[in-house]
PDB file of C-alpha atoms in Angstrom:
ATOM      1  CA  UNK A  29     -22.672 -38.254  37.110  1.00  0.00           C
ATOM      2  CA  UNK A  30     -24.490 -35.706  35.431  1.00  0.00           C
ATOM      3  CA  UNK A  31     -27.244 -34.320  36.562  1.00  0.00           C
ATOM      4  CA  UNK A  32     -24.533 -34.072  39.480  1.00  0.00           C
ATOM      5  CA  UNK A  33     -21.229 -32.109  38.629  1.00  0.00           C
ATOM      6  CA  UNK A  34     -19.549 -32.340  42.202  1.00  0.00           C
ATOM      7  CA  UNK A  35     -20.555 -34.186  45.662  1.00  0.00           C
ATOM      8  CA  UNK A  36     -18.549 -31.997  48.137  1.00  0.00           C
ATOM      9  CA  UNK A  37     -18.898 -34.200  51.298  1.00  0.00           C
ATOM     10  CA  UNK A  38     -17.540 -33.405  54.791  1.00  0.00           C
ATOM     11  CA  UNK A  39     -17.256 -36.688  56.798  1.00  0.00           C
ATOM     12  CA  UNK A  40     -18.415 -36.262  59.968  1.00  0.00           C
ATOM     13  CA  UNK A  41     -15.944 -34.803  62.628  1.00  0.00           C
ATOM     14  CA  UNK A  42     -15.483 -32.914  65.745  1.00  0.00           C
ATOM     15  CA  UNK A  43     -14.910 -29.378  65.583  1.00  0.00           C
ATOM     16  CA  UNK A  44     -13.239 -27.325  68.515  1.00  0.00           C
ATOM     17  CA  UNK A  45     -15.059 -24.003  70.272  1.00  0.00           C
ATOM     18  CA  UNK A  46     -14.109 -21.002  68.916  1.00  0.00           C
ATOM     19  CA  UNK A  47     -15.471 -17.370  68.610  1.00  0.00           C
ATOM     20  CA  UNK A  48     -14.463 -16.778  65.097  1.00  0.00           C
ATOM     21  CA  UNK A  49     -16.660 -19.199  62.889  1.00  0.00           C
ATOM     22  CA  UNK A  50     -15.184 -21.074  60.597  1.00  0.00           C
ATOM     23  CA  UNK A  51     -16.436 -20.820  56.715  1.00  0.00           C
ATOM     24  CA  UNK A  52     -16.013 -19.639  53.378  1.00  0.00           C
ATOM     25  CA  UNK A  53     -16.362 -15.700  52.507  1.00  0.00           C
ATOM     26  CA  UNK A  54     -17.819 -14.477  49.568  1.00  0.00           C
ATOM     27  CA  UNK A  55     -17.719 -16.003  46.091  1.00  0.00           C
ATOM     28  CA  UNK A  56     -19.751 -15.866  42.779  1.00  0.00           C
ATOM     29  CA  UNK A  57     -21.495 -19.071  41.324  1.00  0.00           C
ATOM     30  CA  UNK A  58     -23.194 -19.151  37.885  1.00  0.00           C
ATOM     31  CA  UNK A  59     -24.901 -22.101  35.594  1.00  0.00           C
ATOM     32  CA  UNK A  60     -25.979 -24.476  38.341  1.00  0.00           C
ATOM     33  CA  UNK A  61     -27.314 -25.261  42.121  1.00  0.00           C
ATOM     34  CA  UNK A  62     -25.371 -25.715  45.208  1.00  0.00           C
ATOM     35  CA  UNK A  63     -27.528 -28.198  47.675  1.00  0.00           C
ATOM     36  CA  UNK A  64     -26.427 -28.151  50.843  1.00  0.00           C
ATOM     37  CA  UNK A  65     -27.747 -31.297  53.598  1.00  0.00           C
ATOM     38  CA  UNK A  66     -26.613 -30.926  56.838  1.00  0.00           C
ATOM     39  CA  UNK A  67     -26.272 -34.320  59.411  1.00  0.00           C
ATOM     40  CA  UNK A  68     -24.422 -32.473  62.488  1.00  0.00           C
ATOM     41  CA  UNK A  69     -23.229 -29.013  63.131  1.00  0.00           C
ATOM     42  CA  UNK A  70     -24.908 -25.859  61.599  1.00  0.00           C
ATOM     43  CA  UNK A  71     -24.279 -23.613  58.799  1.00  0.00           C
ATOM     44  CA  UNK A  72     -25.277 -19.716  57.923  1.00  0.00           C
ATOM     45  CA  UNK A  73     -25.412 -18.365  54.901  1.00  0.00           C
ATOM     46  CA  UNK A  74     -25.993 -15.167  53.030  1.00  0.00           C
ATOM     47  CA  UNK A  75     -26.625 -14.371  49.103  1.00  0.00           C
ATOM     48  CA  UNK A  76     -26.070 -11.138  47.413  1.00  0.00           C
ATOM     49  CA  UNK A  77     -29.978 -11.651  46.193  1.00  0.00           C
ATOM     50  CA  UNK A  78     -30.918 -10.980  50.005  1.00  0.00           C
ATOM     51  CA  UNK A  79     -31.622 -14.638  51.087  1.00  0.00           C
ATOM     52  CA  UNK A  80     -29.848 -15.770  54.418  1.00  0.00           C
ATOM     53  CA  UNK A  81     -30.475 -18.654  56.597  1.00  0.00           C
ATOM     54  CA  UNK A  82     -29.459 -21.391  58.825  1.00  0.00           C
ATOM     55  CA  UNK A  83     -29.545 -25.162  58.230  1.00  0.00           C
ATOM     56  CA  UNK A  84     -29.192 -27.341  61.280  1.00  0.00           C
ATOM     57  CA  UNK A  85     -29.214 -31.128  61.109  1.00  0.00           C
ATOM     58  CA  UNK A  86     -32.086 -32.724  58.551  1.00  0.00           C
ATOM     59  CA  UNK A  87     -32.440 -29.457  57.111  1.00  0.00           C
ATOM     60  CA  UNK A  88     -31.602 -28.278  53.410  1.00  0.00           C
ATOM     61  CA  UNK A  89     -29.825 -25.319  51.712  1.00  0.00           C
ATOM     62  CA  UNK A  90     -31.083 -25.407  48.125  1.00  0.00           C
ATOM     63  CA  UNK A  91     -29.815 -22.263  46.066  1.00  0.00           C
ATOM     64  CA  UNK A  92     -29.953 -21.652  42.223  1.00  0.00           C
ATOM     65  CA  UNK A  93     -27.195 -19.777  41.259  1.00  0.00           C
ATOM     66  CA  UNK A  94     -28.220 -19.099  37.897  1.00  0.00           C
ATOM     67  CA  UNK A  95     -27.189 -15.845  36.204  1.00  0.00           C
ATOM     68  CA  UNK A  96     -25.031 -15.084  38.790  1.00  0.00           C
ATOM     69  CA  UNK A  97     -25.023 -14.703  42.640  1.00  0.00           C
ATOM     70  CA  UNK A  98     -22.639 -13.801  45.128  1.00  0.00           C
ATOM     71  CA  UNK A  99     -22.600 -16.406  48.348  1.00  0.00           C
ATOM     72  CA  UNK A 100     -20.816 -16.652  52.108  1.00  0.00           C
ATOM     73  CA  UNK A 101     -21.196 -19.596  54.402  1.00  0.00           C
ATOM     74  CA  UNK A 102     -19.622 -20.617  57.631  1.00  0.00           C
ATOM     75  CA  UNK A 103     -20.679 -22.067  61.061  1.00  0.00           C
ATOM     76  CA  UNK A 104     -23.210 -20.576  62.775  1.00  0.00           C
ATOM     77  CA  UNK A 105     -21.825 -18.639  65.675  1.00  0.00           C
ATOM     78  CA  UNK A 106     -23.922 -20.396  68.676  1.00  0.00           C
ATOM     79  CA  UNK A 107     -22.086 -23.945  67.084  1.00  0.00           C
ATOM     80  CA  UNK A 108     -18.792 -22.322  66.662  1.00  0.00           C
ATOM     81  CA  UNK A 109     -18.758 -21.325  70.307  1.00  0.00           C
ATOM     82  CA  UNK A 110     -19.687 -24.500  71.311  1.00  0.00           C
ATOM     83  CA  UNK A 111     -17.988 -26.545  68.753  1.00  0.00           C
ATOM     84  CA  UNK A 112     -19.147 -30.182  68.102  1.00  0.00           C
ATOM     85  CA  UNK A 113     -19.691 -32.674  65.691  1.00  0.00           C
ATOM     86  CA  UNK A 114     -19.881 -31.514  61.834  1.00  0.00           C
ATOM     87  CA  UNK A 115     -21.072 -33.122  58.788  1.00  0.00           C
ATOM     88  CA  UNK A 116     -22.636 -32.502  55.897  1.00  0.00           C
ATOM     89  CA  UNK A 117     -23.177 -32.947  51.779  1.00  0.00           C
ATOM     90  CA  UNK A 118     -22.790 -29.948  49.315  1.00  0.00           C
ATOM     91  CA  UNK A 119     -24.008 -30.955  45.757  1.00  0.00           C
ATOM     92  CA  UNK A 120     -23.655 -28.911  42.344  1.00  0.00           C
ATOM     93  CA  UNK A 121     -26.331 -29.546  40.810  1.00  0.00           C
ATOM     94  CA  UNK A 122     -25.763 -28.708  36.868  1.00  0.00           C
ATOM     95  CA  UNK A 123     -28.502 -26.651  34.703  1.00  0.00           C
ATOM     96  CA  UNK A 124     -29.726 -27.393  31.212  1.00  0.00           C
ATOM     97  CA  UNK A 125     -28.264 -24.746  28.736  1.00  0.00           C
ATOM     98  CA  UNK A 126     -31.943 -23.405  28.716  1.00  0.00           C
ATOM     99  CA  UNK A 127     -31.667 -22.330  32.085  1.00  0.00           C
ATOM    100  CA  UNK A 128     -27.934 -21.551  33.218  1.00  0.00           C
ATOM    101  CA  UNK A 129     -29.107 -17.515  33.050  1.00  0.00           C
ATOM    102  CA  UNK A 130     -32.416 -18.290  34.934  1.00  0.00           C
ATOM    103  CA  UNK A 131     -32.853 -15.981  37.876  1.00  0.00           C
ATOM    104  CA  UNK A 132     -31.088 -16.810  41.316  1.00  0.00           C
ATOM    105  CA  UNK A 133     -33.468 -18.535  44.255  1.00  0.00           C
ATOM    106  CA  UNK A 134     -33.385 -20.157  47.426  1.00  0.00           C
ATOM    107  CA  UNK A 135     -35.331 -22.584  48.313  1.00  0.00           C
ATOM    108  CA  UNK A 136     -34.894 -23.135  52.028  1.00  0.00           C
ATOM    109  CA  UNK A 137     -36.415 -26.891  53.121  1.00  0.00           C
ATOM    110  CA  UNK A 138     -36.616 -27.464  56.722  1.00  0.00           C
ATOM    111  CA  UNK A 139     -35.984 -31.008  58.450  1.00  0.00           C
ATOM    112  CA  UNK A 140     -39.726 -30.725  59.699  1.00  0.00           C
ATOM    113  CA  UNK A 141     -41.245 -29.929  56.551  1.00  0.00           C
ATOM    114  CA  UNK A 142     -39.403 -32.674  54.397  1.00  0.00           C
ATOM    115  CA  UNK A 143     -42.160 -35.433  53.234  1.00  0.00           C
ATOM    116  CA  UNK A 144     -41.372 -38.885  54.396  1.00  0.00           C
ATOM    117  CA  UNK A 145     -42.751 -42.255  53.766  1.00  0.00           C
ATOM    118  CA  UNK A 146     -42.618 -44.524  56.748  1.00  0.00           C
ATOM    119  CA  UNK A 147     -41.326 -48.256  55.312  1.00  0.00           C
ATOM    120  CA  UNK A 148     -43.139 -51.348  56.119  1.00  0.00           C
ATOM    121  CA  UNK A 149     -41.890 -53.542  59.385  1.00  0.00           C
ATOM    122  CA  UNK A 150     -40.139 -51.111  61.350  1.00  0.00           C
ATOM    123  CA  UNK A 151     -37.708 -50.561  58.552  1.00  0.00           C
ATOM    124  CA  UNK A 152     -37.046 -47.095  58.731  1.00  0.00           C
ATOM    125  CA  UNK A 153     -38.061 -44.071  56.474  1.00  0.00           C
ATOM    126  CA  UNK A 154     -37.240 -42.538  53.588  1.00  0.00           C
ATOM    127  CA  UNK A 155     -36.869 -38.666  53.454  1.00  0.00           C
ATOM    128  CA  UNK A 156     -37.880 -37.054  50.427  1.00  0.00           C
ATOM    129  CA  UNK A 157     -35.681 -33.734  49.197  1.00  0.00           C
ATOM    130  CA  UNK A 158     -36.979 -33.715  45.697  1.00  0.00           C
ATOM    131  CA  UNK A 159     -38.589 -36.212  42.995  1.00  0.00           C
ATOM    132  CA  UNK A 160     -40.635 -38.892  44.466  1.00  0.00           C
ATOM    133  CA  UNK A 161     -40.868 -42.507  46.345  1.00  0.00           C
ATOM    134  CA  UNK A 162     -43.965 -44.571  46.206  1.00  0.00           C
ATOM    135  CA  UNK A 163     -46.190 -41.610  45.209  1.00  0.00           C
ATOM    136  CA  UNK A 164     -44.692 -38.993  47.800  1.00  0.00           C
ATOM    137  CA  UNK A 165     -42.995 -36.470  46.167  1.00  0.00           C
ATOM    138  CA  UNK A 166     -40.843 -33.640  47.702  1.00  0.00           C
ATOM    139  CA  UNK A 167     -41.204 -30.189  47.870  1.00  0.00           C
ATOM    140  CA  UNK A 168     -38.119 -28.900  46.359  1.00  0.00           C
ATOM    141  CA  UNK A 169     -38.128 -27.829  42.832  1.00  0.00           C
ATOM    142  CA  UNK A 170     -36.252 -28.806  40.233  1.00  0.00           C
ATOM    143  CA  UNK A 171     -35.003 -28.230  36.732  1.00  0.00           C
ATOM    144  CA  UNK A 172     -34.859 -31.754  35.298  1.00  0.00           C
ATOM    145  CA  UNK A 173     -36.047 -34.905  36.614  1.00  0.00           C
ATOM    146  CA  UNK A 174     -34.187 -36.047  39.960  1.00  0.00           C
ATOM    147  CA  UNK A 175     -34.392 -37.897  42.857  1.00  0.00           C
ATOM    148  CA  UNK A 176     -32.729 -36.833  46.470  1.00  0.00           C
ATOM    149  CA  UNK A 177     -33.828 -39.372  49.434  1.00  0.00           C
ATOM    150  CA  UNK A 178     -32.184 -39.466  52.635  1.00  0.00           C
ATOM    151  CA  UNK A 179     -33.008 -42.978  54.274  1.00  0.00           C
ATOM    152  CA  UNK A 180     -32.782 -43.615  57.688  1.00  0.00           C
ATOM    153  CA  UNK A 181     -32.730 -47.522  58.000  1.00  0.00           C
ATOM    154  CA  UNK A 182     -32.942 -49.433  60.902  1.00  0.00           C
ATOM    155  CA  UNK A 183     -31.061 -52.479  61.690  1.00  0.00           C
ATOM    156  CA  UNK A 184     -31.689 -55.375  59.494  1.00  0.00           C
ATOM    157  CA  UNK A 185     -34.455 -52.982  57.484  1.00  0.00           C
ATOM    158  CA  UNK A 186     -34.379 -52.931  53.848  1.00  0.00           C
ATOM    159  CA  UNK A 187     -35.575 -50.301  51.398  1.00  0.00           C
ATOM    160  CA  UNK A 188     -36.512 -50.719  47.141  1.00  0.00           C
ATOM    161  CA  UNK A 189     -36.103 -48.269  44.806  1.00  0.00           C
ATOM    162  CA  UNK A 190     -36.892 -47.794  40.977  1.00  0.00           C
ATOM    163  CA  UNK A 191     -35.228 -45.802  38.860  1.00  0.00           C
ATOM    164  CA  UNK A 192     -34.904 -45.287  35.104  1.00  0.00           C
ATOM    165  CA  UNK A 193     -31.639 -47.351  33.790  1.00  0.00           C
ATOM    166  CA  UNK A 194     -30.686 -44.098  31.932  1.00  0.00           C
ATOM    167  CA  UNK A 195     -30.876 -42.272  34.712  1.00  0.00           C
ATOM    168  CA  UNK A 196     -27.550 -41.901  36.742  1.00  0.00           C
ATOM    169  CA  UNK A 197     -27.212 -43.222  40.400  1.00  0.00           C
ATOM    170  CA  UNK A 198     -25.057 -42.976  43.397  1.00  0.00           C
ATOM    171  CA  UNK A 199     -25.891 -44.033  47.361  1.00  0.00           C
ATOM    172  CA  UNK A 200     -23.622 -41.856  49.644  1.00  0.00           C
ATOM    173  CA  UNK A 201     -23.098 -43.989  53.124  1.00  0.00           C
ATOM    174  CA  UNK A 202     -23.677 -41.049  56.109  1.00  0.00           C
ATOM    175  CA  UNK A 203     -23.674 -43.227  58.724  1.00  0.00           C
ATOM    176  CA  UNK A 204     -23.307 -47.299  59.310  1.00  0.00           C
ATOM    177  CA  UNK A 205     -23.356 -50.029  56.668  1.00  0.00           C
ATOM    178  CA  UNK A 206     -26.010 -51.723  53.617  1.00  0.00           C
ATOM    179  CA  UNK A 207     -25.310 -54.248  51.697  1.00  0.00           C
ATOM    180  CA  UNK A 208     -26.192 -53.827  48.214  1.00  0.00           C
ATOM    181  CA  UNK A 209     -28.749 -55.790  46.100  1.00  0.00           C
ATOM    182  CA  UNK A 210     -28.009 -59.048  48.271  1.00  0.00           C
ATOM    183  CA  UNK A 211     -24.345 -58.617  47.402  1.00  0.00           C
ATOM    184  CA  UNK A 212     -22.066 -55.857  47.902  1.00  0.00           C
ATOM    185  CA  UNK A 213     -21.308 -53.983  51.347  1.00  0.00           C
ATOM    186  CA  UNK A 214     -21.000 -49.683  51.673  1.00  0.00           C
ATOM    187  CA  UNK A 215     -19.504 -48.429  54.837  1.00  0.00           C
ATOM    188  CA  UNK A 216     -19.944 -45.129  56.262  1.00  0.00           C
ATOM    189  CA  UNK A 217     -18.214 -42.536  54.236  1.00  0.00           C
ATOM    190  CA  UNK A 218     -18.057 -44.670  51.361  1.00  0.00           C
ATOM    191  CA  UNK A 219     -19.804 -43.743  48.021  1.00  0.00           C
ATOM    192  CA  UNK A 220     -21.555 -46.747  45.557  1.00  0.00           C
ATOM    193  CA  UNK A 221     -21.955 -45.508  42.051  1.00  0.00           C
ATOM    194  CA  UNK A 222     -24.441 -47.678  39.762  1.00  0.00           C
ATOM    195  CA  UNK A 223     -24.411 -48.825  36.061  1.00  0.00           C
ATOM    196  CA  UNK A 224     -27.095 -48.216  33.534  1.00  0.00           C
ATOM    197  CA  UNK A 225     -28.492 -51.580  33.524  1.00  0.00           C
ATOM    198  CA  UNK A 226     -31.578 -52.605  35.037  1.00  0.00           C
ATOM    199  CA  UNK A 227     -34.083 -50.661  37.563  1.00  0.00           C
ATOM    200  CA  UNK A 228     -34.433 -52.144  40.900  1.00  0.00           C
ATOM    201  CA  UNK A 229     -31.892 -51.573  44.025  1.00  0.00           C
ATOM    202  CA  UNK A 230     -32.387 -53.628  47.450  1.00  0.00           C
ATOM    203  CA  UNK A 231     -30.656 -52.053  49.977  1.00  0.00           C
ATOM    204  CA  UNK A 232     -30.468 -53.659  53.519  1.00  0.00           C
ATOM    205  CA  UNK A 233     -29.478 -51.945  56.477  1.00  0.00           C
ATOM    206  CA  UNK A 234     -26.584 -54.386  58.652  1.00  0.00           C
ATOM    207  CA  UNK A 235     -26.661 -51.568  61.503  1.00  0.00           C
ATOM    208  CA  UNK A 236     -28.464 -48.748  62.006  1.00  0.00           C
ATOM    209  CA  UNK A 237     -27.462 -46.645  58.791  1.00  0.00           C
ATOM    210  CA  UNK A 238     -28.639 -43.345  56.968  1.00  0.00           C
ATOM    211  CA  UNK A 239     -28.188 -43.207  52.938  1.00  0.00           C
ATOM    212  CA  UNK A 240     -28.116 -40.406  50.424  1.00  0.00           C
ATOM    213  CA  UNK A 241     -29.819 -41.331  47.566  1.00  0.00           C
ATOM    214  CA  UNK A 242     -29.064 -39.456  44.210  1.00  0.00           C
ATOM    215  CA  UNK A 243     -30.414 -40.358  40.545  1.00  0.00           C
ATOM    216  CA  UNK A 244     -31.328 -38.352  37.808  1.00  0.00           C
ATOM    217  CA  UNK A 245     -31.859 -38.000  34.128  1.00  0.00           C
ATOM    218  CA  UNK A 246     -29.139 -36.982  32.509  1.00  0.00           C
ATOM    219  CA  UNK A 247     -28.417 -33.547  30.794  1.00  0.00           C
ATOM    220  CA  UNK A 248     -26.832 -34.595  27.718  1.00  0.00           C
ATOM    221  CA  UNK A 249     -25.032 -31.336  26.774  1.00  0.00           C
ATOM    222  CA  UNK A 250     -21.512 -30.183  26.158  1.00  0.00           C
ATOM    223  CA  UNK A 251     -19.874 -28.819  29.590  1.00  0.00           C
ATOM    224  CA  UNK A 252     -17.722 -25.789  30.410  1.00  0.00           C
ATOM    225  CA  UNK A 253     -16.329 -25.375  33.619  1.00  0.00           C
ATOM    226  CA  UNK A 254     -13.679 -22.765  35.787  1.00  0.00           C
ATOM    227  CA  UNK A 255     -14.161 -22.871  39.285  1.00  0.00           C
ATOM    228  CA  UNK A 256     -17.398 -21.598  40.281  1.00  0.00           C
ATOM    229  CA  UNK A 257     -18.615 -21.347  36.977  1.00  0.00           C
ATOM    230  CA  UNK A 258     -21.017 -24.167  35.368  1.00  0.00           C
ATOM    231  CA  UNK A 259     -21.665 -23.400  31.760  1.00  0.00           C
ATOM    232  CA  UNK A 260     -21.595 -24.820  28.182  1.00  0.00           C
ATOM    233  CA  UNK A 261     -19.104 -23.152  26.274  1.00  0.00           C
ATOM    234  CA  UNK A 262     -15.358 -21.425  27.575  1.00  0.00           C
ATOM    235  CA  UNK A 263     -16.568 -18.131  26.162  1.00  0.00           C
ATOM    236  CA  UNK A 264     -19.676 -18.177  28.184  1.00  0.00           C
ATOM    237  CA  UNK A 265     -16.824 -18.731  31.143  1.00  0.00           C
ATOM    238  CA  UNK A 266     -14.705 -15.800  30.020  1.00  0.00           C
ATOM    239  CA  UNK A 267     -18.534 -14.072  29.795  1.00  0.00           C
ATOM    240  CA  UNK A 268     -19.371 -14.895  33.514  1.00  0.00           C
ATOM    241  CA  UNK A 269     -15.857 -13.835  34.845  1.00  0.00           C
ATOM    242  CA  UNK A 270     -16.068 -10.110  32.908  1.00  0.00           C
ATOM    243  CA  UNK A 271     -19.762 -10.430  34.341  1.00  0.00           C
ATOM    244  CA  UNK A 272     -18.280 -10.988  38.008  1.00  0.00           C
ATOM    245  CA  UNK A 273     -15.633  -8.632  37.521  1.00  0.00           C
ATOM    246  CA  UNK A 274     -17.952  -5.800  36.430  1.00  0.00           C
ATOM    247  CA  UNK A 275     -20.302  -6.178  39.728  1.00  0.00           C
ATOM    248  CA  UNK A 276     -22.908  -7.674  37.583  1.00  0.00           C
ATOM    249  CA  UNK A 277     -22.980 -10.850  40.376  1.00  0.00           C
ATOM    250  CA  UNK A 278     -24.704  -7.902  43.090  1.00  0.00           C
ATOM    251  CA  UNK A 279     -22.842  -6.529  46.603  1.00  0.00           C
ATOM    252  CA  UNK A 280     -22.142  -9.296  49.671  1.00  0.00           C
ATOM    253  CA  UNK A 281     -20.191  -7.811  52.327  1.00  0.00           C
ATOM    254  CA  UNK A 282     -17.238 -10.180  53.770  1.00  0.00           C
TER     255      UNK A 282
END
């Protein structure tokens, strides 16, 4: 669903205390973005360009991996000890062959700081990661053109959205039920995947629900890709793993 190689999504569920965190140590990444969007529970992380952070819920983890980075993430220690419920959306966001070696970044977007539009009659609001809705655009940069909304929709509330018919679009159900342009119903943890026909979506909230919107233009380009490697050609794969294996990726300690 290019621009969107992978949607890594952890339904929600209820982790026990412990004193070792749970997580993943370190590995490389190269040609895209990981975006992380946390619902419950909390995550740390730490890059071999220096950048480390937390993400509780309504926050964002938005790294570009670009020519290379080495990453770690787990659950923050104050939630492992505590345990509790955990969810949350991890996106690979792909790169345009122009800027797969562009140089790593993190973009950290708290929950506070993320613009939102308030909808008309008590509807709800829509959360604005990157792109735009009705003229409020969020502060996340990107590469190409994309949209990532969260909406939080109150029961019975109903939100529009516009999008380019070549652009390619998904709704991720977080949390309750919508039906779908007056027709189809998504449940919670169930994903709705759009064809290329047409612009307008209605989507009406039968319970108190929270969406993750996704659309974006395509990149139309050929793709290459071994495990956490992005790029457009297998010998720019072989390229990045004799890159990783030579240190050229930086130092992360485990």
């Amino acid at each position: 669903m290019s621009p969107f190689f992978m949607l890594d999504y952890n339904s929600r569920i209820e982790f026990s205390a412990r004193n070792e965190p749970r997580g993943v140590g370190v590995h490389p990444h190269r040609g895209f973005e990981t975006v992380t969007i946390a619902y419950h529970g909390a995550v740390a992380h730490h890059d071999s360009a220096g950048n480390s952070g937390v993400i509780y819920p309504g926050d964002v983890q938005w790294m570009t991996a670009g020519s290379g980075i080495l990453h770690k993430e787990y659950h923050e220690a104050a939630f492992s000890k505590k345990g509790g419920a955990f969810q949350m959306v991890q996106l690979w966001v792909n790169l345009p062959a122009k800027n797969k070696m562009t140089t790593p970044k993190y973009q950290e977007v708290k929950h506070s700081d993320i613009a939102k539009y308030k909808l008309d009659d008590e509807a709800g609001v829509i959360e604005v990661i990157a792109g735009e809705y009705n003229d409020t655009k969020g502060s996340a940069s990107t590469f190409t053109p994309l949209n990532l909304l969260n909406a939080r929709l109150n029961k019975g509330g109903k939100a529009y959205f516009d999008f380019p018919a070549e652009y390619n679009t998904g709704f991720m159900i977080i949390e309750g039920s919508v039906k779908i342009n007056g027709t189809e119903i998504a449940k919670t943890d169930q994903f709705v995947h759009f064809k290329n026909e047409g612009t307008a979506i209605e989507a009406e909230a039968l319970e108190n629900s929270i969406v993750l919107i996704l659309s974006g233009e395509p990149i139309n380009e050929p793709i290459a890709q071994y495990g956490p490697f992005l790029m457009n050609k297998p010998e720019e794969i072989q390229e990045a793993i004799n890159d990783y294996n030579q240190g050229k990726f930086g130092y992360l300690d485990e």
